[in-house]
Tab-separated table of N, CA and C in Angstrom:
chain	number	residue	atom	x	y	z
A	1	UNK	N	7.640	-27.799	-84.195
A	1	UNK	CA	7.840	-27.221	-82.760
A	1	UNK	C	9.549	-27.308	-83.048
A	2	UNK	N	10.172	-26.409	-82.273
A	2	UNK	CA	11.773	-26.292	-81.518
A	2	UNK	C	11.979	-27.322	-80.551
A	3	UNK	N	13.033	-27.563	-80.244
A	3	UNK	CA	13.569	-28.663	-79.365
A	3	UNK	C	15.173	-27.871	-78.701
A	4	UNK	N	15.168	-28.301	-77.884
A	4	UNK	CA	16.764	-28.065	-77.257
A	4	UNK	C	17.910	-28.484	-77.815
A	5	UNK	N	19.056	-28.127	-78.661
A	5	UNK	CA	19.618	-28.532	-79.162
A	5	UNK	C	20.795	-29.443	-78.031
A	6	UNK	N	21.138	-30.303	-78.324
A	6	UNK	CA	21.822	-31.255	-77.445
A	6	UNK	C	22.857	-32.417	-78.140
A	7	UNK	N	23.973	-31.885	-78.081
A	7	UNK	CA	25.096	-32.526	-78.958
A	7	UNK	C	25.180	-34.000	-78.484
A	8	UNK	N	25.159	-35.040	-79.663
A	8	UNK	CA	24.951	-35.958	-79.365
A	8	UNK	C	25.928	-37.235	-78.629
A	9	UNK	N	27.186	-36.351	-78.999
A	9	UNK	CA	28.635	-37.013	-78.116
A	9	UNK	C	28.602	-36.022	-76.955
A	10	UNK	N	28.428	-36.518	-75.576
A	10	UNK	CA	28.670	-36.286	-74.004
A	10	UNK	C	29.975	-35.024	-74.012
A	11	UNK	N	31.141	-35.538	-74.707
A	11	UNK	CA	32.469	-34.682	-74.573
A	11	UNK	C	32.185	-33.443	-75.407
A	12	UNK	N	31.128	-33.049	-75.766
A	12	UNK	CA	30.675	-31.964	-76.348
A	12	UNK	C	30.192	-31.028	-75.573
A	13	UNK	N	29.129	-31.596	-74.850
A	13	UNK	CA	28.634	-30.774	-73.897
A	13	UNK	C	29.501	-30.007	-73.116
A	14	UNK	N	29.114	-29.075	-73.037
A	14	UNK	CA	29.922	-27.863	-71.980
A	14	UNK	C	29.109	-26.986	-70.746
A	15	UNK	N	29.230	-26.957	-69.963
A	15	UNK	CA	28.762	-26.424	-68.765
A	15	UNK	C	28.876	-24.618	-68.679
A	16	UNK	N	27.836	-24.152	-69.093
A	16	UNK	CA	27.876	-22.992	-69.515
A	16	UNK	C	28.277	-21.641	-68.484
A	17	UNK	N	27.504	-22.120	-67.343
A	17	UNK	CA	27.446	-21.460	-66.143
A	17	UNK	C	26.891	-22.332	-64.695
A	18	UNK	N	28.009	-21.835	-63.712
A	18	UNK	CA	28.210	-22.332	-62.563
A	18	UNK	C	28.458	-21.914	-61.293
A	19	UNK	N	28.020	-21.916	-60.331
A	19	UNK	CA	28.306	-21.200	-59.415
A	19	UNK	C	28.302	-22.363	-58.323
A	20	UNK	N	29.906	-21.801	-57.206
A	20	UNK	CA	30.612	-22.777	-56.358
A	20	UNK	C	30.227	-22.002	-54.724
A	21	UNK	N	29.040	-22.305	-54.446
A	21	UNK	CA	28.384	-21.418	-53.474
A	21	UNK	C	30.076	-21.133	-52.258
A	22	UNK	N	30.338	-19.609	-51.791
A	22	UNK	CA	31.569	-19.530	-51.191
A	22	UNK	C	32.771	-18.965	-51.397
A	23	UNK	N	32.634	-19.729	-52.980
A	23	UNK	CA	34.239	-19.356	-53.474
A	23	UNK	C	34.525	-18.134	-53.773
A	24	UNK	N	35.482	-17.708	-54.040
A	24	UNK	CA	35.650	-16.169	-54.381
A	24	UNK	C	35.739	-16.529	-55.969
A	25	UNK	N	35.563	-14.896	-56.657
A	25	UNK	CA	35.794	-15.068	-57.845
A	25	UNK	C	34.675	-15.576	-58.553
A	26	UNK	N	33.597	-15.575	-58.297
A	26	UNK	CA	32.423	-16.226	-58.984
A	26	UNK	C	31.703	-15.133	-59.895
A	27	UNK	N	31.120	-15.592	-60.811
A	27	UNK	CA	30.384	-15.099	-62.086
A	27	UNK	C	29.316	-14.405	-61.296
A	28	UNK	N	28.379	-13.482	-61.102
A	28	UNK	CA	27.434	-13.325	-60.744
A	28	UNK	C	26.681	-12.384	-62.033
A	29	UNK	N	27.203	-12.122	-63.312
A	29	UNK	CA	26.357	-11.354	-63.811
A	29	UNK	C	24.837	-11.985	-64.194
A	30	UNK	N	25.000	-13.257	-64.388
A	30	UNK	CA	23.736	-13.745	-64.793
A	30	UNK	C	22.613	-13.608	-63.480
A	31	UNK	N	22.550	-13.731	-62.456
A	31	UNK	CA	22.123	-13.296	-61.114
A	31	UNK	C	21.445	-12.058	-61.013
A	32	UNK	N	22.292	-11.445	-61.437
A	32	UNK	CA	21.708	-9.503	-61.607
A	32	UNK	C	20.644	-9.686	-62.752
A	33	UNK	N	21.027	-10.080	-64.164
A	33	UNK	CA	19.413	-10.224	-64.873
A	33	UNK	C	18.336	-11.126	-64.335
A	34	UNK	N	18.801	-12.057	-64.082
A	34	UNK	CA	17.335	-12.730	-63.464
A	34	UNK	C	16.702	-12.020	-62.358
A	35	UNK	N	17.268	-11.087	-61.502
A	35	UNK	CA	16.798	-10.403	-60.588
A	35	UNK	C	15.979	-9.104	-60.998
A	36	UNK	N	17.018	-8.636	-61.978
A	36	UNK	CA	16.143	-7.250	-62.432
A	36	UNK	C	14.994	-7.683	-63.499
A	37	UNK	N	14.862	-8.810	-64.481
A	37	UNK	CA	13.624	-9.210	-64.701
A	37	UNK	C	12.648	-9.235	-63.774
A	38	UNK	N	12.929	-10.312	-62.696
A	38	UNK	CA	11.896	-10.365	-61.489
A	38	UNK	C	11.862	-8.756	-60.680
A	39	UNK	N	12.598	-7.578	-60.859
A	39	UNK	CA	12.124	-6.556	-60.720
A	39	UNK	C	11.199	-5.603	-61.791
A	40	UNK	N	11.322	-5.975	-63.231
A	40	UNK	CA	10.115	-5.355	-63.829
A	40	UNK	C	9.338	-6.059	-63.994
A	41	UNK	N	9.015	-7.494	-63.659
A	41	UNK	CA	7.861	-7.996	-64.393
A	41	UNK	C	6.760	-7.610	-62.539
A	42	UNK	N	7.527	-7.549	-61.733
A	42	UNK	CA	6.931	-7.005	-60.306
A	42	UNK	C	6.126	-5.811	-60.660
A	43	UNK	N	6.943	-5.149	-61.489
A	43	UNK	CA	6.520	-3.796	-61.682
A	43	UNK	C	5.193	-3.894	-62.808
A	44	UNK	N	5.573	-4.425	-63.605
A	44	UNK	CA	4.232	-4.721	-64.273
A	44	UNK	C	3.059	-5.450	-63.959
A	45	UNK	N	2.971	-6.421	-62.616
A	45	UNK	CA	1.969	-7.076	-62.740
A	45	UNK	C	1.380	-7.068	-61.288
A	46	UNK	N	2.543	-6.847	-60.055
A	46	UNK	CA	2.472	-6.962	-58.717
A	46	UNK	C	2.547	-7.822	-58.324
A	47	UNK	N	2.863	-9.212	-59.042
A	47	UNK	CA	2.983	-10.434	-58.493
A	47	UNK	C	3.889	-10.679	-57.658
A	48	UNK	N	3.501	-11.320	-56.224
A	48	UNK	CA	4.488	-11.288	-54.741
A	48	UNK	C	5.868	-12.152	-55.369
A	49	UNK	N	5.362	-13.242	-56.264
A	49	UNK	CA	6.107	-14.509	-56.559
A	49	UNK	C	7.599	-13.774	-57.644
A	50	UNK	N	7.714	-13.038	-57.784
A	50	UNK	CA	8.576	-12.401	-58.776
A	50	UNK	C	9.934	-12.219	-57.631
A	51	UNK	N	9.189	-11.032	-56.408
A	51	UNK	CA	9.933	-10.706	-55.493
A	51	UNK	C	10.511	-12.061	-54.381
A	52	UNK	N	9.660	-12.659	-54.484
A	52	UNK	CA	10.054	-14.045	-54.045
A	52	UNK	C	11.138	-14.889	-54.418
A	53	UNK	N	10.953	-14.887	-55.741
A	53	UNK	CA	12.360	-15.369	-56.542
A	53	UNK	C	13.335	-14.788	-55.957
A	54	UNK	N	13.578	-13.784	-56.465
A	54	UNK	CA	14.569	-12.652	-56.223
A	54	UNK	C	15.096	-12.752	-54.941
A	55	UNK	N	14.358	-12.852	-53.440
A	55	UNK	CA	14.464	-12.954	-52.136
A	55	UNK	C	15.193	-14.060	-52.302
A	56	UNK	N	15.239	-15.283	-52.821
A	56	UNK	CA	15.956	-16.712	-52.833
A	56	UNK	C	17.187	-16.651	-53.462
A	57	UNK	N	17.023	-15.686	-54.723
A	57	UNK	CA	18.511	-15.460	-54.773
A	57	UNK	C	19.547	-14.690	-53.946
A	58	UNK	N	19.015	-13.418	-53.385
A	58	UNK	CA	19.713	-13.065	-52.286
A	58	UNK	C	19.736	-13.993	-51.181
A	59	UNK	N	19.425	-14.815	-50.611
A	59	UNK	CA	19.596	-15.802	-50.007
A	59	UNK	C	20.947	-16.293	-50.144
A	60	UNK	N	20.985	-16.680	-51.275
A	60	UNK	CA	22.218	-17.716	-51.886
A	60	UNK	C	22.996	-16.729	-52.133
A	61	UNK	N	22.933	-15.276	-52.272
A	61	UNK	CA	24.496	-14.358	-52.148
A	61	UNK	C	24.453	-14.080	-50.941
A	62	UNK	N	23.807	-14.097	-49.995
A	62	UNK	CA	24.469	-13.675	-48.926
A	62	UNK	C	25.121	-14.805	-47.952
A	63	UNK	N	25.047	-16.162	-48.309
A	63	UNK	CA	25.842	-17.131	-47.972
A	63	UNK	C	26.956	-17.403	-49.058
A	64	UNK	N	27.273	-16.306	-49.776
A	64	UNK	CA	28.379	-16.420	-51.216
A	64	UNK	C	29.463	-15.554	-50.670
A	65	UNK	N	30.670	-15.706	-51.247
A	65	UNK	CA	31.848	-15.213	-50.772
A	65	UNK	C	31.730	-13.550	-50.733
A	66	UNK	N	32.582	-13.165	-49.774
A	66	UNK	CA	32.320	-11.759	-49.600
A	66	UNK	C	32.616	-10.814	-50.860
A	67	UNK	N	33.110	-11.368	-51.987
A	67	UNK	CA	33.550	-10.362	-52.728
A	67	UNK	C	32.467	-10.240	-53.783
A	68	UNK	N	31.161	-10.696	-53.765
A	68	UNK	CA	30.159	-10.866	-54.448
A	68	UNK	C	29.585	-9.088	-55.051
A	69	UNK	N	30.248	-8.147	-53.790
A	69	UNK	CA	30.139	-6.942	-53.886
A	69	UNK	C	31.128	-6.233	-54.695
A	70	UNK	N	31.851	-6.839	-54.495
A	70	UNK	CA	33.944	-6.545	-54.813
A	70	UNK	C	34.182	-7.337	-55.904
A	71	UNK	N	33.498	-7.295	-57.475
A	71	UNK	CA	34.104	-8.130	-58.178
A	71	UNK	C	34.041	-7.729	-59.764
A	72	UNK	N	34.298	-7.713	-60.300
A	72	UNK	CA	34.181	-7.026	-61.846
A	72	UNK	C	33.246	-7.200	-62.437
A	73	UNK	N	32.227	-8.454	-62.235
A	73	UNK	CA	31.451	-9.114	-62.870
A	73	UNK	C	30.185	-8.422	-61.629
A	74	UNK	N	29.926	-7.844	-60.894
A	74	UNK	CA	29.022	-7.376	-60.137
A	74	UNK	C	27.742	-6.234	-60.710
A	75	UNK	N	28.515	-5.707	-61.570
A	75	UNK	CA	27.557	-4.553	-62.417
A	75	UNK	C	26.299	-4.392	-62.262
A	76	UNK	N	26.140	-5.926	-63.229
A	76	UNK	CA	24.698	-6.231	-63.297
A	76	UNK	C	24.183	-6.573	-62.365
A	77	UNK	N	24.290	-7.123	-61.337
A	77	UNK	CA	23.932	-7.433	-59.903
A	77	UNK	C	23.679	-6.124	-58.948
A	78	UNK	N	25.075	-5.241	-59.027
A	78	UNK	CA	24.228	-3.611	-58.706
A	78	UNK	C	22.654	-3.249	-59.290
A	79	UNK	N	22.706	-3.125	-60.625
A	79	UNK	CA	21.681	-2.788	-61.016
A	79	UNK	C	20.089	-3.518	-60.772
A	80	UNK	N	20.314	-4.897	-60.448
A	80	UNK	CA	19.460	-5.590	-60.112
A	80	UNK	C	18.969	-5.353	-58.298
A	81	UNK	N	19.918	-5.177	-57.762
A	81	UNK	CA	19.548	-4.657	-56.330
A	81	UNK	C	18.833	-2.972	-56.541
A	82	UNK	N	19.482	-2.369	-57.000
A	82	UNK	CA	19.001	-1.012	-57.249
A	82	UNK	C	17.483	-1.165	-57.681
A	83	UNK	N	17.528	-1.689	-58.933
A	83	UNK	CA	15.816	-1.862	-59.697
A	83	UNK	C	14.840	-2.579	-58.300
A	84	UNK	N	15.641	-3.438	-57.540
A	84	UNK	CA	14.278	-4.180	-56.495
A	84	UNK	C	14.172	-3.486	-55.583
A	85	UNK	N	15.238	-2.314	-55.139
A	85	UNK	CA	15.306	-1.851	-54.003
A	85	UNK	C	13.909	-0.838	-54.389
A	86	UNK	N	14.174	-0.437	-55.938
A	86	UNK	CA	12.879	0.949	-56.407
A	86	UNK	C	11.641	0.242	-56.347
A	87	UNK	N	11.318	-0.821	-56.662
A	87	UNK	CA	9.991	-1.618	-56.734
A	87	UNK	C	9.653	-2.005	-55.263
A	88	UNK	N	10.457	-2.340	-54.186
A	88	UNK	CA	10.119	-2.504	-53.046
A	88	UNK	C	10.255	-1.899	-51.801
A	89	UNK	N	11.699	-1.134	-51.870
A	89	UNK	CA	11.653	0.044	-50.545
A	89	UNK	C	12.568	-0.602	-49.576
A	90	UNK	N	12.961	-2.343	-49.800
A	90	UNK	CA	13.729	-3.050	-49.048
A	90	UNK	C	14.686	-2.466	-48.867
A	91	UNK	N	15.371	-1.891	-47.791
A	91	UNK	CA	17.187	-1.487	-47.732
A	91	UNK	C	17.752	-2.463	-48.024
A	92	UNK	N	17.265	-4.020	-47.820
A	92	UNK	CA	18.529	-4.603	-48.147
A	92	UNK	C	18.974	-4.645	-49.759
A	93	UNK	N	18.369	-4.456	-50.539
A	93	UNK	CA	18.446	-4.159	-52.009
A	93	UNK	C	19.563	-3.255	-52.036
A	94	UNK	N	18.967	-1.830	-51.621
A	94	UNK	CA	19.560	-0.894	-51.885
A	94	UNK	C	21.084	-0.870	-51.045
A	95	UNK	N	21.595	-1.726	-49.836
A	95	UNK	CA	22.832	-1.806	-49.448
A	95	UNK	C	23.583	-2.427	-50.371
A	96	UNK	N	23.372	-3.386	-50.950
A	96	UNK	CA	23.781	-4.194	-52.020
A	96	UNK	C	23.733	-3.523	-53.039
A	97	UNK	N	23.320	-2.524	-53.435
A	97	UNK	CA	23.877	-1.667	-55.134
A	97	UNK	C	24.637	-0.543	-54.527
A	98	UNK	N	24.373	0.097	-53.034
A	98	UNK	CA	25.159	0.836	-52.645
A	98	UNK	C	27.124	0.375	-52.873
A	99	UNK	N	26.764	-0.881	-52.029
A	99	UNK	CA	28.229	-1.306	-52.015
A	99	UNK	C	28.785	-1.700	-52.881
A	100	UNK	N	28.039	-1.832	-54.158
A	100	UNK	CA	28.724	-2.287	-55.681
A	100	UNK	C	29.088	-0.975	-56.011
A	101	UNK	N	28.614	-0.131	-55.791
A	101	UNK	CA	28.851	1.070	-56.417
A	101	UNK	C	29.924	1.709	-55.696
A	102	UNK	N	29.946	1.630	-54.501
A	102	UNK	CA	31.586	2.152	-53.891
A	102	UNK	C	32.650	1.400	-54.220
A	103	UNK	N	32.374	-0.291	-54.343
A	103	UNK	CA	33.404	-0.895	-55.000
A	103	UNK	C	33.526	-0.425	-56.516
A	104	UNK	N	32.936	-0.110	-57.229
A	104	UNK	CA	32.847	0.474	-58.875
A	104	UNK	C	33.652	1.810	-58.879
A	105	UNK	N	33.386	2.924	-57.694
A	105	UNK	CA	33.768	4.088	-57.727
A	105	UNK	C	35.494	3.545	-57.340
A	106	UNK	N	35.509	2.963	-56.381
A	106	UNK	CA	36.995	2.995	-55.879
A	106	UNK	C	38.025	2.087	-56.934
A	107	UNK	N	37.439	0.941	-57.639
A	107	UNK	CA	38.507	0.700	-58.828
A	107	UNK	C	38.977	1.119	-59.606
A	108	UNK	N	37.627	2.382	-60.325
A	108	UNK	CA	38.110	2.824	-61.437
A	108	UNK	C	39.051	3.310	-61.489
A	109	UNK	N	39.948	3.411	-62.216
A	109	UNK	CA	41.483	4.172	-62.681
A	109	UNK	C	41.750	5.530	-62.922
A	110	UNK	N	42.741	5.903	-62.453
A	110	UNK	CA	42.596	7.623	-62.395
A	110	UNK	C	41.949	7.872	-64.046
A	111	UNK	N	42.270	7.341	-64.955
A	111	UNK	CA	42.216	7.495	-66.338
A	111	UNK	C	40.729	7.182	-67.144
A	112	UNK	N	40.198	6.708	-65.754
A	112	UNK	CA	38.942	6.221	-66.329
A	112	UNK	C	38.111	5.054	-66.410
A	113	UNK	N	38.870	3.945	-66.227
A	113	UNK	CA	38.463	2.865	-66.533
A	113	UNK	C	38.673	1.617	-66.066
A	114	UNK	N	38.142	0.608	-65.904
A	114	UNK	CA	38.023	-0.541	-65.014
A	114	UNK	C	39.106	-1.471	-65.690
A	115	UNK	N	39.989	-2.746	-64.725
A	115	UNK	CA	41.261	-3.365	-65.363
A	115	UNK	C	39.987	-4.685	-65.039
A	116	UNK	N	40.320	-5.301	-66.149
A	116	UNK	CA	39.876	-6.812	-65.893
A	116	UNK	C	40.947	-7.580	-65.297
A	117	UNK	N	40.464	-8.612	-63.800
A	117	UNK	CA	41.584	-9.205	-63.886
A	117	UNK	C	42.562	-9.986	-64.710
A	118	UNK	N	42.099	-10.681	-65.434
A	118	UNK	CA	42.642	-11.398	-66.821
A	118	UNK	C	44.012	-10.598	-67.678
A	119	UNK	N	43.631	-9.387	-67.238
A	119	UNK	CA	44.537	-8.407	-67.702
A	119	UNK	C	46.012	-7.920	-66.759
A	120	UNK	N	45.396	-7.666	-65.713
A	120	UNK	CA	46.490	-8.056	-65.031
A	120	UNK	C	46.841	-6.478	-64.506
A	121	UNK	N	46.945	-5.837	-65.646
A	121	UNK	CA	47.288	-3.926	-65.593
A	121	UNK	C	46.742	-3.077	-66.816
A	122	UNK	N	46.428	-2.286	-66.278
A	122	UNK	CA	45.837	-1.232	-67.056
A	122	UNK	C	46.716	-0.933	-68.583
A	123	UNK	N	48.161	-1.073	-68.245
A	123	UNK	CA	48.821	-0.954	-69.606
A	123	UNK	C	48.478	-2.332	-70.576
A	124	UNK	N	48.510	-3.529	-69.624
A	124	UNK	CA	48.394	-4.677	-70.784
A	124	UNK	C	46.665	-5.004	-71.059
A	125	UNK	N	46.236	-4.119	-70.550
A	125	UNK	CA	44.375	-4.459	-71.147
A	125	UNK	C	44.529	-3.633	-72.389
A	126	UNK	N	43.963	-4.300	-73.593
A	126	UNK	CA	43.826	-3.632	-74.879
A	126	UNK	C	42.996	-2.677	-74.697
A	127	UNK	N	42.893	-1.916	-75.989
A	127	UNK	CA	41.927	-0.909	-75.373
A	127	UNK	C	40.239	-1.451	-76.106
A	128	UNK	N	40.260	-2.320	-77.082
A	128	UNK	CA	39.175	-2.704	-77.322
A	128	UNK	C	38.511	-3.130	-75.714
A	129	UNK	N	38.932	-4.162	-74.987
A	129	UNK	CA	38.325	-4.384	-73.472
A	129	UNK	C	38.446	-3.265	-72.898
A	130	UNK	N	39.217	-2.320	-72.664
A	130	UNK	CA	38.946	-1.185	-71.987
A	130	UNK	C	37.585	-0.523	-72.443
A	131	UNK	N	37.306	-0.341	-73.539
A	131	UNK	CA	36.365	0.286	-74.003
A	131	UNK	C	34.944	-0.313	-73.693
A	132	UNK	N	34.971	-2.035	-73.826
A	132	UNK	CA	33.559	-2.755	-73.600
A	132	UNK	C	33.647	-2.550	-71.850
A	133	UNK	N	34.698	-2.540	-71.151
A	133	UNK	CA	34.324	-2.362	-69.830
A	133	UNK	C	33.952	-0.889	-69.088
A	134	UNK	N	34.315	-0.192	-69.909
A	134	UNK	CA	34.128	1.092	-69.678
A	134	UNK	C	32.690	1.603	-69.868
A	135	UNK	N	32.294	1.155	-71.262
A	135	UNK	CA	31.012	1.314	-71.648
A	135	UNK	C	29.982	0.644	-70.714
A	136	UNK	N	30.566	-0.802	-70.229
A	136	UNK	CA	29.300	-1.146	-69.702
A	136	UNK	C	29.231	-1.040	-68.187
A	137	UNK	N	30.002	-0.771	-67.389
A	137	UNK	CA	30.035	-0.079	-66.198
A	137	UNK	C	29.511	1.184	-65.926
A	138	UNK	N	29.935	2.209	-67.152
A	138	UNK	CA	29.301	3.389	-67.071
A	138	UNK	C	28.031	3.131	-67.330
A	139	UNK	N	27.364	2.393	-68.198
A	139	UNK	CA	25.614	2.195	-68.099
A	139	UNK	C	25.345	1.607	-67.294
A	140	UNK	N	25.436	0.616	-66.743
A	140	UNK	CA	25.371	-0.269	-65.250
A	140	UNK	C	25.152	1.012	-63.972
A	141	UNK	N	25.968	1.735	-63.615
A	141	UNK	CA	26.385	2.936	-62.902
A	141	UNK	C	25.157	4.163	-62.752
A	142	UNK	N	24.937	4.332	-63.947
A	142	UNK	CA	23.888	5.254	-64.412
A	142	UNK	C	22.614	4.988	-64.238
A	143	UNK	N	22.733	3.463	-64.667
A	143	UNK	CA	21.144	2.947	-64.390
A	143	UNK	C	20.690	2.784	-62.814
A	144	UNK	N	21.912	2.237	-61.973
A	144	UNK	CA	22.030	1.926	-60.460
A	144	UNK	C	21.315	3.287	-60.089
A	145	UNK	N	22.238	4.526	-60.184
A	145	UNK	CA	22.056	5.404	-59.768
A	145	UNK	C	19.907	5.950	-60.054
A	146	UNK	N	19.828	5.929	-61.284
A	146	UNK	CA	18.134	6.105	-61.464
A	146	UNK	C	17.292	5.459	-61.129
A	147	UNK	N	17.701	4.390	-60.440
A	147	UNK	CA	16.568	3.429	-60.079
A	147	UNK	C	16.606	3.480	-58.391
A	148	UNK	N	17.987	3.831	-57.798
A	148	UNK	CA	17.607	4.282	-56.018
A	148	UNK	C	17.046	5.732	-56.243
A	149	UNK	N	17.030	6.484	-57.410
A	149	UNK	CA	17.214	7.772	-56.981
A	149	UNK	C	15.101	7.795	-57.258
A	150	UNK	N	14.953	7.036	-58.169
A	150	UNK	CA	13.317	6.690	-58.787
A	150	UNK	C	12.758	6.845	-57.273
A	151	UNK	N	13.269	5.455	-56.662
A	151	UNK	CA	12.415	5.333	-55.101
A	151	UNK	C	12.689	5.958	-54.380
A	152	UNK	N	13.745	7.005	-54.258
A	152	UNK	CA	13.747	8.090	-53.286
A	152	UNK	C	13.035	9.131	-53.482
A	153	UNK	N	12.770	9.185	-54.676
A	153	UNK	CA	11.898	10.294	-54.977
A	153	UNK	C	10.425	9.906	-54.995
A	154	UNK	N	10.211	8.992	-54.771
A	154	UNK	CA	8.812	8.490	-54.507
A	154	UNK	C	8.044	9.094	-53.068
């Protein structure tokens, strides 16, 4: 049987992800993956516990910094919110998704890219980073729209 790898030397252990409630510029993408997984699981088996878990995350998000919908890491959260809206019809999830879509559309540069904060400017951002950011944001935008339309067409 396998086991979780834990370095013997505590100095080699690192925090992989941490959220500091209320602080700006948090990383929300892993919450997005979690909520989207709950939406997919709910679609499969209808167990309300998946929605309850997503709503607990939503409660934490509502107490988070206002930039939760205006942040370069929010596309996965928008995707998750759209997926939760698709399976529950709860307008709170639709509102989250739409606010993130609005931010993404507003922040896209005239040349069609998004600039990561650590790059500072479009000119300073490398082509590989731009390609990565654009590919990811474009994918999540189309997935958000698909999920919103899926629910609204039902």
